Amino acid sequence: EDQVTQSPEALRLQEGESSSLNCSYTVSGLRGLFWYRQDPGKGPEFLFTLYSAGEEKEKERLKATLTKKESFLHITAPKPEDSATYLCAVQWESRNSGYALNFGKGTSLLVTP
Amino acid sequence: GAGVSQSPRYKVAKRGQDVALRCDPISGHVSLFWYQQALGQGPEFLTYFQNEAQLDKSGLPSDRFFAERPEGSVSTLKIQRTQQEDSAVYLCASSSSGLSNQPQHFGDGTRLSIL
């Protein structure tokens, strides 16, 4: 079964309209939860790592939070250049050697002027 | 450049041909990973190296897939007797240490199309 689920699959926002993306996971022994941004034709670009419940990290208009079952990526007052696919990935102790990133399918974000 | 470099960016091959994809990680990075990304999906793990040692190859889909990193730097992913289902983007990532929860930094991938 899917162990990393992202929602919504797609999201369309007006410029300045804040929203949140969700990543839920069903693993135990979490080593880290990672957020990436991916533009068309490019590789994923690292944004944040979260290690434990209650942790928060911020970068410009983005803020990532983590609970025991899910993570949120909050986008405040987005701009058209924030349009991209946002990927969540989880690393946990019992999966492979514990080094593999296990990705969700991503949320495709479109911000219109 | 300072990032992960992959070549070629695009590769077209006929079914049954062998292909080799190259990855130059960030200089000094100990860990190197290969992922496969199908259209509209997140990347799927293939294999992991720490220096020259291949510590995990559990994600390789069949014995037609082979990866190496002989000197602990550049890595090559080889696919023998390619099939149409091998068409995907192959991503390489590296991280600075052997610790498991360090960020992985990705290249822009090789888009492989099998005709």
mmCIF file of C-alpha atoms in Angstrom:
data_model
loop_
_atom_site.group_PDB
_atom_site.id
_atom_site.type_symbol
_atom_site.label_atom_id
_atom_site.label_comp_id
_atom_site.label_asym_id
_atom_site.label_seq_id
_atom_site.Cartn_x
_atom_site.Cartn_y
_atom_site.Cartn_z
ATOM 1 C CA GLU A 1 0.000 0.000 0.000
ATOM 2 C CA ASP A 2 1.041 3.630 -0.416
ATOM 3 C CA GLN A 3 2.977 4.741 2.608
ATOM 4 C CA VAL A 4 3.326 8.365 1.518
ATOM 5 C CA THR A 5 0.184 10.124 0.272
ATOM 6 C CA GLN A 6 0.048 13.703 -0.935
ATOM 7 C CA SER A 7 -3.061 15.831 -1.352
ATOM 8 C CA PRO A 8 -4.426 17.496 -3.286
ATOM 9 C CA GLU A 9 -3.033 16.100 -6.555
ATOM 10 C CA ALA A 10 -3.392 19.522 -8.150
ATOM 11 C CA LEU A 11 -4.033 22.986 -6.773
ATOM 12 C CA ARG A 12 -4.730 26.252 -8.547
ATOM 13 C CA LEU A 13 -4.316 29.489 -6.584
ATOM 14 C CA GLN A 14 -4.620 33.164 -7.346
ATOM 15 C CA GLU A 15 -1.515 35.192 -6.632
ATOM 16 C CA GLY A 16 -1.596 36.108 -2.930
ATOM 17 C CA GLU A 17 -4.052 33.346 -1.994
ATOM 18 C CA SER A 18 -2.429 31.319 0.804
ATOM 19 C CA SER A 19 -2.952 27.561 1.111
ATOM 20 C CA SER A 20 -1.461 24.313 2.425
ATOM 21 C CA LEU A 21 -0.301 21.070 0.869
ATOM 22 C CA ASN A 22 -0.579 17.827 2.821
ATOM 23 C CA CYS A 23 1.707 14.797 3.077
ATOM 24 C CA SER A 24 0.526 11.890 5.212
ATOM 25 C CA TYR A 25 2.636 8.841 6.001
ATOM 26 C CA THR A 26 2.026 5.455 7.603
ATOM 27 C CA VAL A 27 5.514 4.363 8.615
ATOM 28 C CA SER A 28 7.170 3.849 11.973
ATOM 29 C CA GLY A 29 10.727 4.725 12.855
ATOM 30 C CA LEU A 30 10.773 7.946 10.853
ATOM 31 C CA ARG A 31 14.307 9.123 10.133
ATOM 32 C CA GLY A 32 13.332 12.219 8.200
ATOM 33 C CA LEU A 33 10.631 13.832 6.078
ATOM 34 C CA PHE A 34 11.828 15.819 3.087
ATOM 35 C CA TRP A 35 10.110 18.411 0.902
ATOM 36 C CA TYR A 36 11.296 19.022 -2.643
ATOM 37 C CA ARG A 37 10.185 21.302 -5.466
ATOM 38 C CA GLN A 38 10.333 20.028 -9.047
ATOM 39 C CA ASP A 39 10.017 22.190 -12.155
ATOM 40 C CA PRO A 40 9.204 20.620 -15.552
ATOM 41 C CA GLY A 41 12.243 18.942 -17.083
ATOM 42 C CA LYS A 42 14.319 19.428 -13.937
ATOM 43 C CA GLY A 43 15.359 17.288 -11.011
ATOM 44 C CA PRO A 44 13.838 17.759 -7.540
ATOM 45 C CA GLU A 45 15.234 20.743 -5.653
ATOM 46 C CA PHE A 46 15.676 20.290 -1.907
ATOM 47 C CA LEU A 47 13.579 22.577 0.310
ATOM 48 C CA PHE A 48 13.371 21.214 3.879
ATOM 49 C CA THR A 49 14.095 18.285 6.162
ATOM 50 C CA LEU A 50 11.966 17.665 9.257
ATOM 51 C CA TYR A 51 13.070 15.093 11.816
ATOM 52 C CA SER A 52 10.568 15.040 14.675
ATOM 53 C CA ALA A 53 6.971 15.913 15.464
ATOM 54 C CA GLY A 54 6.500 19.566 16.325
ATOM 55 C CA GLU A 55 9.387 20.737 14.174
ATOM 56 C CA GLU A 56 8.845 23.683 11.796
ATOM 57 C CA LYS A 57 11.069 25.204 9.103
ATOM 58 C CA GLU A 58 10.608 28.328 6.984
ATOM 59 C CA LYS A 59 12.046 29.656 3.772
ATOM 60 C CA GLU A 60 10.661 32.796 2.162
ATOM 61 C CA ARG A 61 6.931 32.126 1.528
ATOM 62 C CA LEU A 62 7.137 28.450 2.499
ATOM 63 C CA LYS A 63 6.735 26.897 5.928
ATOM 64 C CA ALA A 64 6.858 23.172 6.631
ATOM 65 C CA THR A 65 5.456 21.524 9.744
ATOM 66 C CA LEU A 66 5.475 17.927 10.996
ATOM 67 C CA THR A 67 3.193 15.846 13.225
ATOM 68 C CA LYS A 68 3.368 12.128 14.000
ATOM 69 C CA LYS A 69 1.244 11.270 10.962
ATOM 70 C CA GLU A 70 1.549 14.106 8.486
ATOM 71 C CA SER A 71 3.370 17.156 7.264
ATOM 72 C CA PHE A 72 2.028 20.395 5.842
ATOM 73 C CA LEU A 73 3.691 22.775 3.438
ATOM 74 C CA HIS A 74 2.115 26.183 3.942
ATOM 75 C CA ILE A 75 2.464 28.697 1.123
ATOM 76 C CA THR A 76 1.847 32.293 2.176
ATOM 77 C CA ALA A 77 0.902 34.898 -0.442
ATOM 78 C CA PRO A 78 2.172 32.776 -3.356
ATOM 79 C CA LYS A 79 3.588 34.253 -6.553
ATOM 80 C CA PRO A 80 3.445 32.789 -10.072
ATOM 81 C CA GLU A 81 7.081 31.689 -9.721
ATOM 82 C CA ASP A 82 5.991 29.306 -6.949
ATOM 83 C CA SER A 83 4.219 27.207 -9.596
ATOM 84 C CA ALA A 84 5.814 23.738 -9.590
ATOM 85 C CA THR A 85 5.256 20.188 -8.384
ATOM 86 C CA TYR A 86 5.947 19.786 -4.673
ATOM 87 C CA LEU A 87 7.167 16.359 -3.611
ATOM 88 C CA CYS A 88 7.214 14.880 -0.134
ATOM 89 C CA ALA A 89 9.565 12.003 0.704
ATOM 90 C CA VAL A 90 9.980 9.884 3.804
ATOM 91 C CA GLN A 91 12.961 7.936 5.080
ATOM 92 C CA TRP A 92 12.399 5.275 7.724
ATOM 93 C CA GLU A 93 14.420 2.660 9.544
ATOM 94 C CA SER A 94 13.048 -0.548 8.148
ATOM 95 C CA ARG A 95 12.811 0.445 4.478
ATOM 96 C CA ASN A 96 15.695 -0.962 2.445
ATOM 97 C CA SER A 97 18.905 0.143 4.121
ATOM 98 C CA GLY A 98 17.204 3.157 5.653
ATOM 99 C CA TYR A 99 18.747 5.472 3.082
ATOM 100 C CA ALA A 100 16.176 5.410 0.301
ATOM 101 C CA LEU A 101 13.761 8.312 -0.065
ATOM 102 C CA ASN A 102 10.183 7.134 -0.553
ATOM 103 C CA PHE A 103 8.259 9.750 -2.463
ATOM 104 C CA GLY A 104 4.600 10.608 -2.754
ATOM 105 C CA LYS A 105 3.152 11.375 -6.172
ATOM 106 C CA GLY A 106 3.389 15.118 -5.633
ATOM 107 C CA THR A 107 1.075 18.122 -5.690
ATOM 108 C CA SER A 108 1.065 20.173 -8.879
ATOM 109 C CA LEU A 109 0.673 23.833 -7.915
ATOM 110 C CA LEU A 110 -0.320 26.551 -10.365
ATOM 111 C CA VAL A 111 -0.352 30.172 -9.210
ATOM 112 C CA THR A 112 -2.043 32.584 -11.587
ATOM 113 C CA PRO A 113 -1.486 36.359 -11.669
ATOM 114 C CA GLY B 1 29.260 23.445 -12.029
ATOM 115 C CA ALA B 2 28.624 22.734 -8.376
ATOM 116 C CA GLY B 3 25.593 20.494 -8.789
ATOM 117 C CA VAL B 4 24.977 16.871 -9.770
ATOM 118 C CA SER B 5 25.579 16.403 -13.480
ATOM 119 C CA GLN B 6 23.960 13.686 -15.580
ATOM 120 C CA SER B 7 24.568 12.697 -19.164
ATOM 121 C CA PRO B 8 23.161 12.314 -21.667
ATOM 122 C CA ARG B 9 20.082 14.467 -20.967
ATOM 123 C CA TYR B 10 18.094 12.513 -23.530
ATOM 124 C CA LYS B 11 18.606 9.006 -24.838
ATOM 125 C CA VAL B 12 16.580 7.186 -27.472
ATOM 126 C CA ALA B 13 17.226 3.492 -27.983
ATOM 127 C CA LYS B 14 15.579 0.629 -29.797
ATOM 128 C CA ARG B 15 14.127 -2.220 -27.797
ATOM 129 C CA GLY B 16 16.828 -4.774 -27.068
ATOM 130 C CA GLN B 17 19.745 -2.331 -27.102
ATOM 131 C CA ASP B 18 21.981 -1.708 -24.106
ATOM 132 C CA VAL B 19 22.266 1.815 -22.631
ATOM 133 C CA ALA B 20 24.615 3.477 -20.141
ATOM 134 C CA LEU B 21 23.714 6.549 -18.118
ATOM 135 C CA ARG B 22 26.344 8.621 -16.330
ATOM 136 C CA CYS B 23 26.229 10.569 -13.074
ATOM 137 C CA ASP B 24 28.814 13.027 -11.734
ATOM 138 C CA PRO B 25 27.930 13.734 -8.099
ATOM 139 C CA ILE B 26 28.760 16.878 -6.180
ATOM 140 C CA SER B 27 32.495 16.825 -5.469
ATOM 141 C CA GLY B 28 33.305 15.099 -2.188
ATOM 142 C CA HIS B 29 29.853 13.626 -1.680
ATOM 143 C CA VAL B 30 30.061 10.190 -0.115
ATOM 144 C CA SER B 31 26.582 8.864 -0.914
ATOM 145 C CA LEU B 32 25.098 8.404 -4.368
ATOM 146 C CA PHE B 33 21.599 7.280 -5.299
ATOM 147 C CA TRP B 34 19.743 6.339 -8.485
ATOM 148 C CA TYR B 35 15.990 6.807 -8.877
ATOM 149 C CA GLN B 36 13.532 6.133 -11.681
ATOM 150 C CA GLN B 37 10.678 8.585 -12.302
ATOM 151 C CA ALA B 38 7.705 7.707 -14.481
ATOM 152 C CA LEU B 39 5.538 10.460 -15.923
ATOM 153 C CA GLY B 40 3.290 11.990 -13.269
ATOM 154 C CA GLN B 41 4.817 9.947 -10.459
ATOM 155 C CA GLY B 42 7.314 10.560 -7.703
ATOM 156 C CA PRO B 43 10.825 9.127 -8.058
ATOM 157 C CA GLU B 44 11.276 5.432 -7.150
ATOM 158 C CA PHE B 45 14.486 4.260 -5.474
ATOM 159 C CA LEU B 46 16.767 1.981 -7.469
ATOM 160 C CA THR B 47 20.127 1.694 -5.713
ATOM 161 C CA TYR B 48 22.521 3.337 -3.240
ATOM 162 C CA PHE B 49 26.318 3.633 -2.987
ATOM 163 C CA GLN B 50 28.453 4.760 -0.114
ATOM 164 C CA ASN B 51 31.796 5.595 -1.723
ATOM 165 C CA GLU B 52 32.466 2.637 -4.065
ATOM 166 C CA ALA B 53 30.365 0.143 -2.105
ATOM 167 C CA GLN B 54 26.871 -0.640 -3.357
ATOM 168 C CA LEU B 55 25.032 -0.997 -0.050
ATOM 169 C CA ASP B 56 21.487 -1.348 -1.359
ATOM 170 C CA LYS B 57 20.263 -2.509 -4.749
ATOM 171 C CA SER B 58 16.834 -3.672 -3.651
ATOM 172 C CA GLY B 59 15.029 -1.247 -5.964
ATOM 173 C CA LEU B 60 16.570 -2.491 -9.218
ATOM 174 C CA PRO B 61 13.596 -3.914 -11.145
ATOM 175 C CA SER B 62 15.418 -6.804 -12.809
ATOM 176 C CA ASP B 63 18.842 -8.279 -13.417
ATOM 177 C CA ARG B 64 18.989 -6.247 -16.625
ATOM 178 C CA PHE B 65 19.784 -3.219 -14.467
ATOM 179 C CA PHE B 66 23.326 -2.805 -13.189
ATOM 180 C CA ALA B 67 25.045 0.120 -11.460
ATOM 181 C CA GLU B 68 28.650 0.772 -10.533
ATOM 182 C CA ARG B 69 30.787 3.437 -8.901
ATOM 183 C CA PRO B 70 34.289 1.960 -9.142
ATOM 184 C CA GLU B 71 36.315 4.857 -7.732
ATOM 185 C CA GLY B 72 33.727 6.267 -5.380
ATOM 186 C CA SER B 73 32.946 9.262 -7.570
ATOM 187 C CA VAL B 74 31.310 8.951 -11.012
ATOM 188 C CA SER B 75 28.574 6.329 -11.316
ATOM 189 C CA THR B 76 27.094 4.546 -14.304
ATOM 190 C CA LEU B 77 23.670 2.917 -14.532
ATOM 191 C CA LYS B 78 23.535 0.302 -17.257
ATOM 192 C CA ILE B 79 20.400 -1.260 -18.663
ATOM 193 C CA GLN B 80 20.792 -4.325 -20.838
ATOM 194 C CA ARG B 81 18.316 -5.562 -23.461
ATOM 195 C CA THR B 82 16.073 -2.519 -22.959
ATOM 196 C CA GLN B 83 12.305 -2.895 -22.993
ATOM 197 C CA GLN B 84 9.570 -0.311 -23.525
ATOM 198 C CA GLU B 85 8.684 -0.282 -19.832
ATOM 199 C CA ASP B 86 12.199 1.025 -19.114
ATOM 200 C CA SER B 87 11.178 4.383 -20.618
ATOM 201 C CA ALA B 88 11.381 6.920 -17.789
ATOM 202 C CA VAL B 89 13.534 9.688 -16.361
ATOM 203 C CA TYR B 90 16.522 8.351 -14.449
ATOM 204 C CA LEU B 91 17.623 10.656 -11.649
ATOM 205 C CA CYS B 92 20.882 10.619 -9.753
ATOM 206 C CA ALA B 93 21.290 12.204 -6.320
ATOM 207 C CA SER B 94 24.183 12.646 -3.934
ATOM 208 C CA SER B 95 24.545 13.577 -0.287
ATOM 209 C CA SER B 96 27.529 14.796 1.636
ATOM 210 C CA SER B 97 27.880 12.085 4.257
ATOM 211 C CA GLY B 98 27.069 8.490 4.998
ATOM 212 C CA LEU B 99 24.397 9.511 7.483
ATOM 213 C CA SER B 100 20.974 8.410 6.406
ATOM 214 C CA ASN B 101 18.924 11.533 7.055
ATOM 215 C CA GLN B 102 21.001 14.040 5.131
ATOM 216 C CA PRO B 103 19.399 15.867 2.187
ATOM 217 C CA GLN B 104 19.895 14.293 -1.212
ATOM 218 C CA HIS B 105 20.661 16.700 -4.052
ATOM 219 C CA PHE B 106 19.407 15.705 -7.477
ATOM 220 C CA GLY B 107 20.603 16.146 -11.014
ATOM 221 C CA ASP B 108 18.217 16.990 -13.860
ATOM 222 C CA GLY B 109 18.038 13.380 -15.003
ATOM 223 C CA THR B 110 18.341 11.418 -18.206
ATOM 224 C CA ARG B 111 15.102 10.982 -20.130
ATOM 225 C CA LEU B 112 15.217 7.497 -21.671
ATOM 226 C CA SER B 113 12.836 6.566 -24.470
ATOM 227 C CA ILE B 114 12.728 2.994 -25.753
ATOM 228 C CA LEU B 115 11.177 2.568 -29.208
#
